[in-house]
Coordinates of N, CA and C in Angstrom, one line a residue:
X34 N 95.9 77.9 -203.2 CA 95.8 77.3 -204.6 C 96.9 78.0 -205.5
X35 N 97.3 77.1 -206.4 CA 98.3 77.7 -207.4 C 97.8 78.0 -208.7
X36 N 98.2 79.1 -209.4 CA 97.8 79.5 -210.6 C 99.1 79.7 -211.5
X37 N 98.9 79.8 -212.8 CA 100.1 80.1 -213.6 C 99.9 81.4 -214.5
X38 N 101.0 82.2 -214.5 CA 100.9 83.4 -215.3 C 102.0 83.2 -216.5
X39 N 101.5 83.9 -217.6 CA 102.4 83.8 -218.8 C 102.7 85.3 -219.2
X40 N 103.9 85.6 -219.4 CA 104.3 87.0 -219.7 C 103.7 87.5 -220.9
X41 N 103.4 86.6 -221.8 CA 102.6 86.9 -223.0 C 102.3 85.6 -223.7
X42 N 101.6 85.6 -225.0 CA 101.1 84.4 -225.4 C 102.2 83.5 -226.0
X43 N 103.5 84.1 -226.0 CA 104.5 83.4 -226.7 C 105.6 82.8 -225.9
X44 N 105.5 82.9 -224.4 CA 106.5 82.3 -223.5 C 105.9 81.4 -222.5
X45 N 106.8 80.6 -221.9 CA 106.3 79.7 -220.9 C 105.8 80.4 -219.8
X46 N 105.0 79.6 -218.9 CA 104.3 80.3 -217.7 C 105.3 79.9 -216.5
X47 N 104.8 80.5 -215.4 CA 105.4 80.3 -214.2 C 104.3 80.4 -213.0
X48 N 104.7 80.1 -211.8 CA 103.6 80.0 -210.8 C 103.3 81.5 -210.3
X49 N 102.1 81.7 -210.3 CA 101.7 83.2 -209.9 C 101.5 83.3 -208.4
X50 N 102.3 84.2 -207.8 CA 101.9 84.6 -206.3 C 101.2 85.8 -206.1
X51 N 100.7 85.9 -204.9 CA 100.0 87.1 -204.5 C 100.8 88.3 -204.7
X52 N 102.1 88.3 -204.4 CA 102.9 89.5 -204.4 C 103.2 89.9 -205.9
X53 N 103.4 88.8 -206.8 CA 103.5 89.1 -208.2 C 102.4 89.7 -208.9
X54 N 101.2 89.1 -208.5 CA 99.9 89.6 -209.0 C 99.8 91.0 -208.7
X55 N 100.0 91.4 -207.5 CA 99.7 92.8 -207.1 C 100.8 93.6 -207.8
X56 N 102.0 93.2 -208.0 CA 103.1 94.1 -208.7 C 102.7 94.4 -210.1
X57 N 102.2 93.4 -210.8 CA 101.9 93.4 -212.3 C 100.7 94.3 -212.4
X58 N 99.7 94.1 -211.5 CA 98.4 94.8 -211.6 C 98.6 96.3 -211.5
X59 N 99.6 96.8 -210.6 CA 100.0 98.1 -210.4 C 100.9 98.6 -211.5
X60 N 101.7 97.7 -212.2 CA 102.6 98.1 -213.2 C 101.8 98.4 -214.4
X61 N 100.8 97.7 -214.6 CA 99.9 97.8 -215.9 C 99.3 99.2 -215.9
X62 N 99.2 100.0 -214.9 CA 98.6 101.3 -214.8 C 99.5 102.3 -215.5
X63 N 100.8 101.9 -215.6 CA 101.7 102.9 -215.9 C 102.0 102.9 -217.5
X64 N 102.4 104.2 -217.9 CA 102.9 104.5 -219.2 C 102.7 103.7 -220.4
X65 N 103.7 103.0 -220.9 CA 103.5 102.1 -222.1 C 102.5 101.1 -222.0
X66 N 102.4 100.4 -220.8 CA 101.3 99.5 -220.7 C 100.0 100.0 -220.8
X67 N 99.7 101.1 -220.1 CA 98.4 101.8 -220.3 C 98.0 102.1 -221.7
X68 N 99.1 102.5 -222.4 CA 98.8 102.9 -223.8 C 98.3 101.8 -224.6
X69 N 98.7 100.5 -224.3 CA 98.2 99.3 -225.0 C 96.8 99.0 -224.8
X70 N 96.4 99.4 -223.6 CA 94.9 99.1 -223.1 C 94.2 100.2 -223.9
X71 N 94.7 101.5 -223.9 CA 93.9 102.4 -224.8 C 93.8 102.1 -226.1
X72 N 94.8 101.5 -226.8 CA 94.8 101.1 -228.1 C 93.8 100.0 -228.4
X73 N 93.7 99.0 -227.4 CA 92.8 97.8 -227.4 C 91.3 98.4 -227.3
X74 N 91.1 99.3 -226.5 CA 89.8 99.9 -226.2 C 89.3 100.7 -227.6
X75 N 90.3 101.3 -228.1 CA 89.9 102.1 -229.4 C 89.8 101.4 -230.7
X76 N 90.5 100.2 -230.7 CA 90.6 99.5 -231.8 C 89.2 98.8 -232.4
X77 N 88.9 99.1 -233.6 CA 87.7 98.6 -234.2 C 87.9 97.4 -235.1
X78 N 89.0 96.9 -235.3 CA 89.3 95.7 -236.0 C 89.5 94.6 -235.0
X79 N 88.7 93.5 -235.0 CA 88.8 92.4 -234.1 C 90.1 91.6 -234.1
X80 N 90.6 91.5 -235.3 CA 91.9 90.7 -235.5 C 93.1 91.5 -234.9
X81 N 93.1 92.9 -235.2 CA 94.1 93.7 -234.7 C 94.1 93.8 -233.1
X82 N 92.8 93.8 -232.6 CA 92.6 93.9 -231.1 C 93.1 92.6 -230.5
X83 N 92.9 91.4 -231.2 CA 93.4 90.3 -230.6 C 94.8 90.1 -230.6
X84 N 95.6 90.6 -231.6 CA 97.0 90.7 -231.7 C 97.6 91.6 -230.6
X85 N 96.9 92.6 -230.3 CA 97.4 93.6 -229.2 C 97.3 92.9 -227.9
X86 N 96.2 92.2 -227.5 CA 96.0 91.5 -226.5 C 97.0 90.5 -226.2
X87 N 97.6 89.8 -227.2 CA 98.6 88.7 -227.1 C 99.9 89.3 -226.5
X88 N 100.1 90.5 -226.4 CA 101.3 91.2 -225.8 C 101.1 91.3 -224.3
X89 N 99.9 91.0 -223.8 CA 99.7 91.2 -222.4 C 100.0 90.1 -221.6
X90 N 100.5 90.2 -220.3 CA 100.6 89.0 -219.4 C 99.2 88.4 -219.2
X91 N 99.0 87.1 -218.9 CA 97.7 86.4 -218.7 C 97.9 85.3 -217.8
X92 N 96.8 84.9 -217.1 CA 96.7 84.1 -216.1 C 95.7 82.9 -216.4
X93 N 96.0 81.7 -216.2 CA 95.0 80.6 -216.4 C 94.4 80.3 -215.0
X94 N 93.3 81.0 -214.7 CA 92.6 80.9 -213.5 C 92.0 79.4 -213.3
X95 N 91.8 78.8 -214.5 CA 91.0 77.5 -214.4 C 91.9 76.3 -214.1
X96 N 93.1 76.4 -214.2 CA 94.0 75.4 -214.0 C 95.5 75.9 -213.7
X97 N 96.2 75.3 -213.2 CA 97.7 75.4 -213.0 C 98.4 74.5 -213.9
X98 N 99.5 75.0 -214.5 CA 100.3 74.2 -215.4 C 101.8 74.2 -214.8
X99 N 102.1 73.3 -214.0 CA 103.4 73.2 -213.2 C 104.7 73.2 -214.3
X100 N 104.5 72.6 -215.4 CA 105.6 72.7 -216.4 C 105.7 73.9 -217.3
X101 N 104.8 74.8 -217.0 CA 104.7 76.1 -217.7 C 104.2 76.1 -219.2
X102 N 103.7 74.8 -219.5 CA 102.9 74.7 -220.9 C 101.5 74.6 -220.8
X103 N 100.8 75.3 -221.6 CA 99.4 75.1 -221.6 C 98.9 73.9 -222.4
X104 N 99.2 72.8 -221.8 CA 98.6 71.5 -222.4 C 97.7 70.8 -221.4
X105 N 96.5 70.4 -222.1 CA 95.5 69.8 -221.2 C 95.9 68.7 -220.3
X106 N 96.8 67.9 -220.8 CA 97.1 66.7 -220.0 C 98.2 67.0 -218.9
X107 N 98.5 68.2 -218.8 CA 99.4 68.7 -217.7 C 98.7 69.6 -216.8
X108 N 97.5 69.9 -217.1 CA 96.7 70.9 -216.3 C 96.1 70.3 -214.9
X109 N 96.3 71.0 -214.0 CA 95.9 70.7 -212.6 C 94.7 71.6 -212.3
X110 N 93.6 71.2 -212.3 CA 92.3 72.1 -212.3 C 92.3 72.9 -210.8
X111 N 91.9 74.1 -210.9 CA 91.9 74.9 -209.7 C 90.6 74.9 -209.0
X112 N 89.5 74.4 -209.7 CA 88.0 74.3 -209.4 C 87.5 75.8 -209.3
X113 N 88.2 76.6 -210.2 CA 87.7 77.8 -210.5 C 87.3 77.8 -211.8
X114 N 86.4 78.8 -212.2 CA 86.0 78.9 -213.7 C 85.7 80.4 -214.0
X115 N 86.0 80.6 -215.3 CA 85.5 82.1 -215.8 C 84.3 82.1 -216.6
X116 N 83.7 83.2 -216.5 CA 82.5 83.6 -217.3 C 82.6 85.0 -217.8
X117 N 82.6 85.2 -219.0 CA 82.7 86.5 -219.6 C 81.4 86.9 -220.3
X118 N 81.1 88.1 -220.1 CA 80.0 88.8 -220.7 C 80.5 90.0 -221.6
X119 N 80.3 89.7 -222.9 CA 80.9 90.6 -223.9 C 79.9 91.6 -224.6
X120 N 80.4 92.6 -225.1 CA 79.7 93.6 -225.8 C 78.7 94.3 -224.9
X121 N 79.3 94.6 -223.7 CA 78.5 95.4 -222.7 C 78.8 96.9 -222.7
X122 N 77.9 97.7 -222.8 CA 78.1 99.1 -222.9 C 78.6 99.7 -221.6
X123 N 78.2 99.2 -220.4 CA 78.8 99.6 -219.2 C 79.1 98.6 -218.3
X124 N 80.3 97.9 -218.4 CA 80.5 96.7 -217.4 C 80.4 97.1 -215.9
X125 N 80.5 98.4 -215.5 CA 80.4 98.7 -214.2 C 79.0 98.7 -213.7
X126 N 78.1 99.1 -214.6 CA 76.7 99.1 -214.2 C 76.2 97.7 -214.2
X127 N 76.7 96.8 -215.0 CA 76.3 95.4 -215.0 C 76.8 94.7 -213.5
X128 N 78.1 95.1 -213.3 CA 78.6 94.6 -212.0 C 77.7 95.1 -210.9
X129 N 77.4 96.4 -210.8 CA 76.4 96.8 -209.7 C 75.1 96.1 -209.7
X130 N 74.6 95.5 -210.6 CA 73.3 94.7 -210.7 C 73.6 93.5 -210.2
X131 N 74.8 92.8 -210.4 CA 74.9 91.4 -210.0 C 75.6 91.4 -208.7
X132 N 76.0 92.6 -208.0 CA 76.7 92.4 -206.7 C 76.0 91.5 -205.7
X133 N 74.7 91.4 -205.7 CA 74.0 90.7 -204.6 C 74.3 89.2 -204.9
X134 N 74.9 88.8 -206.1 CA 75.2 87.4 -206.3 C 76.5 87.0 -206.0
X135 N 77.4 87.9 -205.6 CA 78.8 87.6 -205.4 C 79.0 86.5 -204.3
X136 N 78.3 86.6 -203.1 CA 78.4 85.5 -202.2 C 77.5 84.1 -202.5
X137 N 76.2 84.4 -203.0 CA 75.5 83.3 -203.4 C 76.2 82.6 -204.4
X138 N 76.9 83.0 -205.4 CA 77.4 82.3 -206.6 C 78.9 82.1 -206.4
X139 N 79.5 82.3 -205.1 CA 80.9 82.0 -205.0 C 81.8 82.8 -205.9
X140 N 81.4 84.0 -206.5 CA 82.2 84.8 -207.3 C 83.5 85.4 -206.5
X141 N 84.6 85.1 -207.1 CA 86.0 85.6 -206.3 C 86.6 86.8 -207.1
X142 N 86.4 87.0 -208.3 CA 87.0 88.1 -209.1 C 85.9 88.6 -210.0
X143 N 86.0 89.8 -210.1 CA 85.1 90.6 -211.2 C 86.0 91.7 -211.8
X144 N 86.1 91.9 -213.1 CA 86.9 93.0 -213.6 C 86.4 93.3 -214.9
X145 N 86.6 94.6 -215.4 CA 86.4 95.0 -216.7 C 87.4 94.3 -217.7
X146 N 87.2 93.9 -218.8 CA 88.0 93.2 -219.7 C 88.9 94.3 -220.5
X147 N 90.0 93.9 -221.1 CA 90.9 94.9 -221.8 C 90.2 95.8 -222.8
X148 N 89.0 95.2 -223.5 CA 88.3 96.1 -224.4 C 87.5 97.3 -223.8
X149 N 87.2 97.1 -222.4 CA 86.4 97.9 -221.6 C 85.0 97.9 -222.0
X150 N 84.6 96.8 -222.8 CA 83.1 96.5 -223.0 C 82.9 95.1 -222.7
X151 N 83.5 94.5 -221.6 CA 83.1 93.3 -221.1 C 83.3 93.1 -219.7
X152 N 82.7 92.1 -219.0 CA 82.8 91.9 -217.7 C 83.3 90.4 -217.5
X153 N 84.5 90.2 -216.8 CA 84.9 88.9 -216.5 C 84.7 88.6 -215.1
X154 N 84.1 87.4 -214.9 CA 83.8 86.8 -213.6 C 84.7 85.6 -213.4
X155 N 85.1 85.3 -212.3 CA 85.8 84.1 -211.8 C 85.2 83.5 -210.6
X156 N 84.8 82.4 -210.6 CA 83.9 81.9 -209.4 C 84.4 80.4 -209.1
X157 N 84.0 79.9 -207.9 CA 84.3 78.6 -207.5 C 83.2 77.6 -208.2
X158 N 83.8 76.4 -208.5 CA 83.0 75.5 -209.3 C 81.9 75.0 -208.1
X159 N 80.8 74.6 -208.7 CA 79.7 74.1 -207.8 C 80.1 72.6 -207.6
X160 N 79.9 72.1 -206.4 CA 80.2 70.7 -206.1 C 79.4 69.6 -206.8
X161 N 78.1 70.1 -207.2 CA 77.3 69.2 -208.0 C 77.4 69.1 -209.4
X162 N 78.2 70.0 -209.9 CA 78.4 70.1 -211.5 C 79.8 69.4 -211.7
X163 N 80.0 69.0 -213.0 CA 81.2 68.1 -213.3 C 82.2 68.9 -214.4
X164 N 81.7 69.9 -215.1 CA 82.5 70.5 -216.2 C 82.6 71.9 -216.1
X165 N 83.5 72.7 -216.5 CA 83.7 74.1 -216.6 C 82.4 74.6 -217.3
X166 N 82.0 74.1 -218.4 CA 80.8 74.5 -219.2 C 79.6 74.4 -218.3
X167 N 79.4 73.4 -217.6 CA 78.2 73.4 -216.8 C 78.2 74.5 -215.8
X168 N 79.3 74.8 -215.2 CA 79.4 75.9 -214.1 C 79.1 77.2 -214.8
X169 N 79.7 77.5 -216.0 CA 79.4 78.7 -216.6 C 77.9 78.9 -217.0
X170 N 77.2 77.8 -217.5 CA 75.9 77.9 -217.7 C 75.0 78.1 -216.4
X171 N 75.4 77.5 -215.3 CA 74.7 77.7 -214.1 C 74.8 79.2 -213.7
X172 N 76.0 79.8 -213.6 CA 76.1 81.2 -213.5 C 75.5 82.1 -214.3
X173 N 75.6 81.9 -215.6 CA 74.9 82.6 -216.6 C 73.5 82.7 -216.4
X174 N 72.8 81.5 -216.1 CA 71.4 81.5 -215.7 C 71.1 82.5 -214.6
X175 N 71.9 82.4 -213.6 CA 71.6 83.3 -212.3 C 71.7 84.9 -212.7
X176 N 72.6 85.1 -213.5 CA 72.9 86.5 -213.9 C 71.8 87.0 -214.7
X177 N 71.3 86.2 -215.8 CA 70.2 86.5 -216.6 C 69.0 86.7 -215.9
X178 N 68.8 86.0 -214.6 CA 67.6 86.2 -213.8 C 67.5 87.6 -213.3
X179 N 68.7 88.1 -213.0 CA 68.8 89.5 -212.4 C 68.9 90.6 -213.5
X180 N 69.5 90.1 -214.8 CA 69.6 91.1 -215.8 C 69.4 90.5 -217.2
X181 N 68.1 90.5 -217.4 CA 67.6 89.8 -218.7 C 68.3 90.4 -220.0
X182 N 68.7 91.7 -219.9 CA 69.3 92.2 -221.1 C 70.6 91.6 -221.5
X183 N 71.2 90.8 -220.7 CA 72.5 90.2 -221.1 C 72.4 88.8 -221.4
X184 N 71.2 88.3 -221.7 CA 71.0 86.9 -222.2 C 71.7 86.7 -223.5
X185 N 72.5 85.7 -223.7 CA 73.2 85.4 -224.9 C 74.5 86.1 -224.9
X186 N 74.9 86.9 -224.0 CA 76.0 87.6 -224.1 C 77.3 86.9 -223.5
X187 N 77.0 86.0 -222.7 CA 78.1 85.2 -222.1 C 78.9 84.4 -223.2
X188 N 80.2 84.5 -223.1 CA 81.2 83.9 -224.0 C 81.2 82.2 -223.6
X189 N 80.8 81.4 -224.8 CA 80.6 80.0 -224.3 C 81.9 79.3 -225.0
X190 N 83.0 80.1 -225.2 CA 84.3 79.6 -225.8 C 85.4 79.4 -224.8
X191 N 85.0 79.5 -223.4 CA 86.2 79.7 -222.4 C 86.1 78.4 -221.6
X192 N 85.8 77.3 -222.1 CA 85.5 76.0 -221.3 C 86.8 75.2 -221.1
X193 N 87.9 75.4 -221.8 CA 89.1 74.7 -221.6 C 90.0 75.1 -220.4
X194 N 90.8 74.2 -219.9 CA 91.7 74.5 -218.7 C 92.7 75.6 -219.0
X195 N 93.1 75.6 -220.4 CA 94.3 76.5 -220.8 C 93.8 77.8 -221.1
X196 N 92.4 78.2 -221.1 CA 92.1 79.5 -221.3 C 92.7 80.6 -220.6
X197 N 93.3 81.5 -221.4 CA 93.8 82.7 -220.6 C 92.9 83.9 -220.3
X198 N 93.3 84.3 -219.2 CA 92.6 85.6 -218.8 C 93.6 86.8 -218.8
X199 N 93.6 87.6 -219.6 CA 94.4 88.7 -219.9 C 94.4 89.5 -218.6
X200 N 95.6 90.0 -217.9 CA 95.6 90.8 -216.8 C 95.3 92.3 -217.2
X201 N 94.8 92.9 -216.3 CA 94.3 94.2 -216.5 C 94.9 95.2 -215.3
X202 N 94.8 96.4 -215.5 CA 95.5 97.3 -214.5 C 94.4 97.2 -213.3
X203 N 95.0 97.5 -212.2 CA 94.3 97.2 -210.9 C 93.0 98.2 -210.8
X204 N 93.0 99.2 -211.6 CA 91.8 100.1 -211.6 C 90.6 99.5 -212.3
X205 N 91.0 98.4 -213.0 CA 89.8 97.8 -213.8 C 89.0 96.8 -212.9
X206 N 89.5 96.5 -211.7 CA 88.9 95.4 -210.9 C 87.8 96.1 -210.1
X207 N 86.7 95.3 -210.0 CA 85.4 95.6 -209.2 C 85.6 94.9 -207.9
X208 N 86.0 93.6 -208.0 CA 86.1 92.8 -206.8 C 87.2 91.8 -206.9
X209 N 87.9 91.6 -205.8 CA 88.8 90.5 -205.8 C 88.9 89.8 -204.4
X210 N 88.6 88.7 -204.3 CA 88.6 88.0 -203.0 C 90.0 87.4 -202.8
X211 N 90.7 88.1 -201.9 CA 92.1 87.9 -201.6 C 92.4 86.3 -201.0
X212 N 91.3 85.8 -200.6 CA 91.3 84.6 -199.9 C 91.7 83.4 -200.8
X213 N 91.6 83.7 -202.3 CA 91.9 82.6 -203.1 C 93.3 82.1 -203.0
X214 N 94.1 82.9 -202.6 CA 95.5 82.5 -202.6 C 95.8 81.4 -201.6
X215 N 95.0 81.4 -200.5 CA 95.1 80.4 -199.5 C 93.9 79.2 -199.7
X216 N 93.1 79.4 -200.5 CA 91.8 78.6 -200.6 C 92.3 77.1 -201.3
X217 N 91.8 76.2 -200.8 CA 92.2 74.7 -201.4 C 90.8 74.1 -201.7
X218 N 90.6 73.7 -203.1 CA 89.4 73.2 -203.5 C 89.2 71.8 -203.0
X219 N 88.0 71.2 -202.9 CA 87.5 69.9 -202.6 C 88.3 69.0 -203.6
X220 N 89.1 68.0 -203.2 CA 89.8 67.1 -204.2 C 88.8 66.4 -205.0
X221 N 87.6 65.9 -204.5 CA 86.6 65.4 -205.3 C 86.0 66.2 -206.5
X222 N 85.9 67.4 -206.3 CA 85.6 68.4 -207.4 C 86.6 68.5 -208.4
X223 N 87.8 68.6 -208.0 CA 89.1 68.6 -208.9 C 89.0 67.4 -209.7
X224 N 88.8 66.3 -209.0 CA 88.9 65.0 -209.9 C 87.8 64.9 -211.0
X225 N 86.5 65.4 -210.5 CA 85.5 65.4 -211.4 C 85.8 66.3 -212.6
X226 N 86.4 67.5 -212.3 CA 86.7 68.3 -213.5 C 87.7 67.7 -214.4
X227 N 88.7 67.2 -213.8 CA 89.7 66.5 -214.7 C 89.2 65.4 -215.5
X228 N 88.3 64.6 -214.9 CA 87.7 63.5 -215.7 C 86.9 64.0 -216.7
X229 N 86.2 65.3 -216.5 CA 85.3 65.9 -217.6 C 86.1 66.5 -218.7
X230 N 87.4 66.6 -218.5 CA 88.3 67.1 -219.4 C 88.2 68.6 -219.8
X231 N 89.0 69.0 -220.7 CA 89.2 70.5 -221.2 C 90.1 70.4 -222.3
X232 N 89.8 71.1 -223.4 CA 90.6 71.2 -224.6 C 91.5 72.3 -224.6
X233 N 92.7 72.0 -225.0 CA 93.8 73.2 -225.3 C 93.4 73.8 -226.5
X234 N 93.3 75.2 -226.5 CA 92.8 75.9 -227.7 C 93.6 75.6 -228.8
X235 N 93.0 75.5 -230.1 CA 93.8 75.1 -231.3 C 94.9 76.0 -231.6
X236 N 94.7 77.4 -231.3 CA 95.8 78.3 -231.7 C 96.6 78.6 -230.4
X237 N 96.7 77.7 -229.4 CA 97.6 78.1 -228.4 C 99.1 77.7 -228.6
X238 N 100.0 78.8 -228.8 CA 101.4 78.3 -229.1 C 102.0 77.8 -227.9
X239 N 102.8 76.8 -228.1 CA 103.6 76.1 -227.0 C 105.1 76.5 -227.3
X240 N 105.6 77.2 -226.2 CA 107.1 77.4 -226.3 C 107.9 76.1 -226.3
X241 N 109.0 76.0 -227.1 CA 109.9 74.9 -227.1 C 111.0 75.1 -226.2
X242 N 111.4 74.1 -225.5 CA 112.4 74.3 -224.3 C 113.6 73.5 -224.7
X243 N 114.5 74.0 -225.4 CA 115.8 73.3 -225.8 C 116.6 73.2 -224.6
X244 N 117.8 72.4 -224.8 CA 118.8 72.2 -223.8 C 119.2 73.6 -223.1
X245 N 119.2 73.7 -221.8 CA 119.6 74.9 -221.1 C 118.3 75.6 -220.8
X246 N 117.2 75.2 -221.1 CA 115.9 75.8 -220.7 C 115.5 77.1 -221.2
X247 N 116.3 77.6 -222.3 CA 115.9 78.9 -222.9 C 114.6 78.8 -223.8
X248 N 113.8 79.6 -223.6 CA 112.6 79.7 -224.4 C 112.7 80.2 -225.8
X249 N 112.2 79.4 -226.7 CA 112.1 79.9 -228.1 C 110.8 79.9 -228.6
X250 N 110.4 81.0 -229.3 CA 109.1 81.0 -229.9 C 109.1 81.8 -231.2
X251 N 108.1 81.6 -232.1 CA 108.1 82.4 -233.2 C 107.6 83.8 -232.9
X252 N 108.2 84.7 -233.7 CA 108.0 86.1 -233.4 C 106.6 86.5 -233.5
X253 N 105.9 87.2 -232.5 CA 104.6 87.6 -232.6 C 104.4 88.6 -233.6
X254 N 103.1 88.8 -234.2 CA 102.9 89.8 -235.1 C 102.8 91.2 -234.4
X255 N 102.7 92.2 -235.0 CA 102.4 93.6 -234.5 C 103.5 94.0 -233.5
X256 N 104.8 93.6 -233.8 CA 105.8 94.0 -233.0 C 106.2 93.0 -231.8
X257 N 107.1 93.4 -231.0 CA 107.5 92.6 -229.8 C 106.4 92.6 -228.8
X258 N 106.5 91.6 -228.0 CA 105.5 91.6 -226.9 C 106.1 92.5 -225.8
X259 N 105.2 93.1 -224.8 CA 105.5 93.9 -223.9 C 106.8 93.3 -223.0
X260 N 107.8 94.1 -222.6 CA 108.7 93.6 -221.8 C 108.5 93.9 -220.3
X261 N 108.2 92.7 -219.5 CA 107.8 92.8 -218.1 C 109.0 92.5 -217.2
X262 N 109.1 93.1 -216.1 CA 110.1 93.0 -215.2 C 109.9 91.9 -214.2
X263 N 108.8 91.3 -214.2 CA 108.4 90.3 -213.2 C 109.5 89.1 -213.1
X264 N 110.0 88.7 -214.3 CA 111.0 87.6 -214.1 C 112.1 87.8 -213.2
X265 N 112.5 89.1 -213.1 CA 113.6 89.5 -212.3 C 113.3 89.9 -210.7
X266 N 112.1 90.0 -210.5 CA 111.7 90.5 -209.3 C 111.8 89.4 -208.2
X267 N 112.7 89.7 -207.2 CA 112.9 88.6 -206.1 C 111.7 88.6 -205.3
X268 N 111.1 87.4 -205.1 CA 109.9 87.1 -204.1 C 110.2 86.2 -203.2

């Protein structure tokens, strides 16, 4: 299955490979990158925290964008969906409670979010459901059955194909099913998801591509985005 990675919120994306994912996850544990995660975790102002996150590389697990632009009409659904549980005191404890659901609910990724107070889950879409939102509600209900204390804490605003998942250091991951790189979804499920639609976020900046292919974008607030080396890594 193909996914798209964006160096930050202000640049075009490219195809994410297994090797590239592992390199970036390891690099984010180092020096300047880790200091940004520390700032995000310590930040009390929500707006400032959002601006810091925009400097991070991010993946669109719910769709691939072959042209590098997060536009709904260019989305190729992956038949995966995300489900976030926010404002969690201990994401690791929540994960331990829901571990028995990993296989039953086709969860393929589980990790702590950049704030360190959230749990992000990525799972395979159910064949009987038709939208990302329906899948999210199905999984949330299963989790609340096991952990009633998280009822109402799942983020209901991540239904669009273009929704970003900010990458985190490899130490933040609780579970990652490496088989997703080879997994191919049922074409019927993909077709239903595409028909069900998904909306590009209103605030999603789209890079302009002038002649020659050079990306131009407005300057991000709070300084320059992080400079990542993965554009130059031969894979």
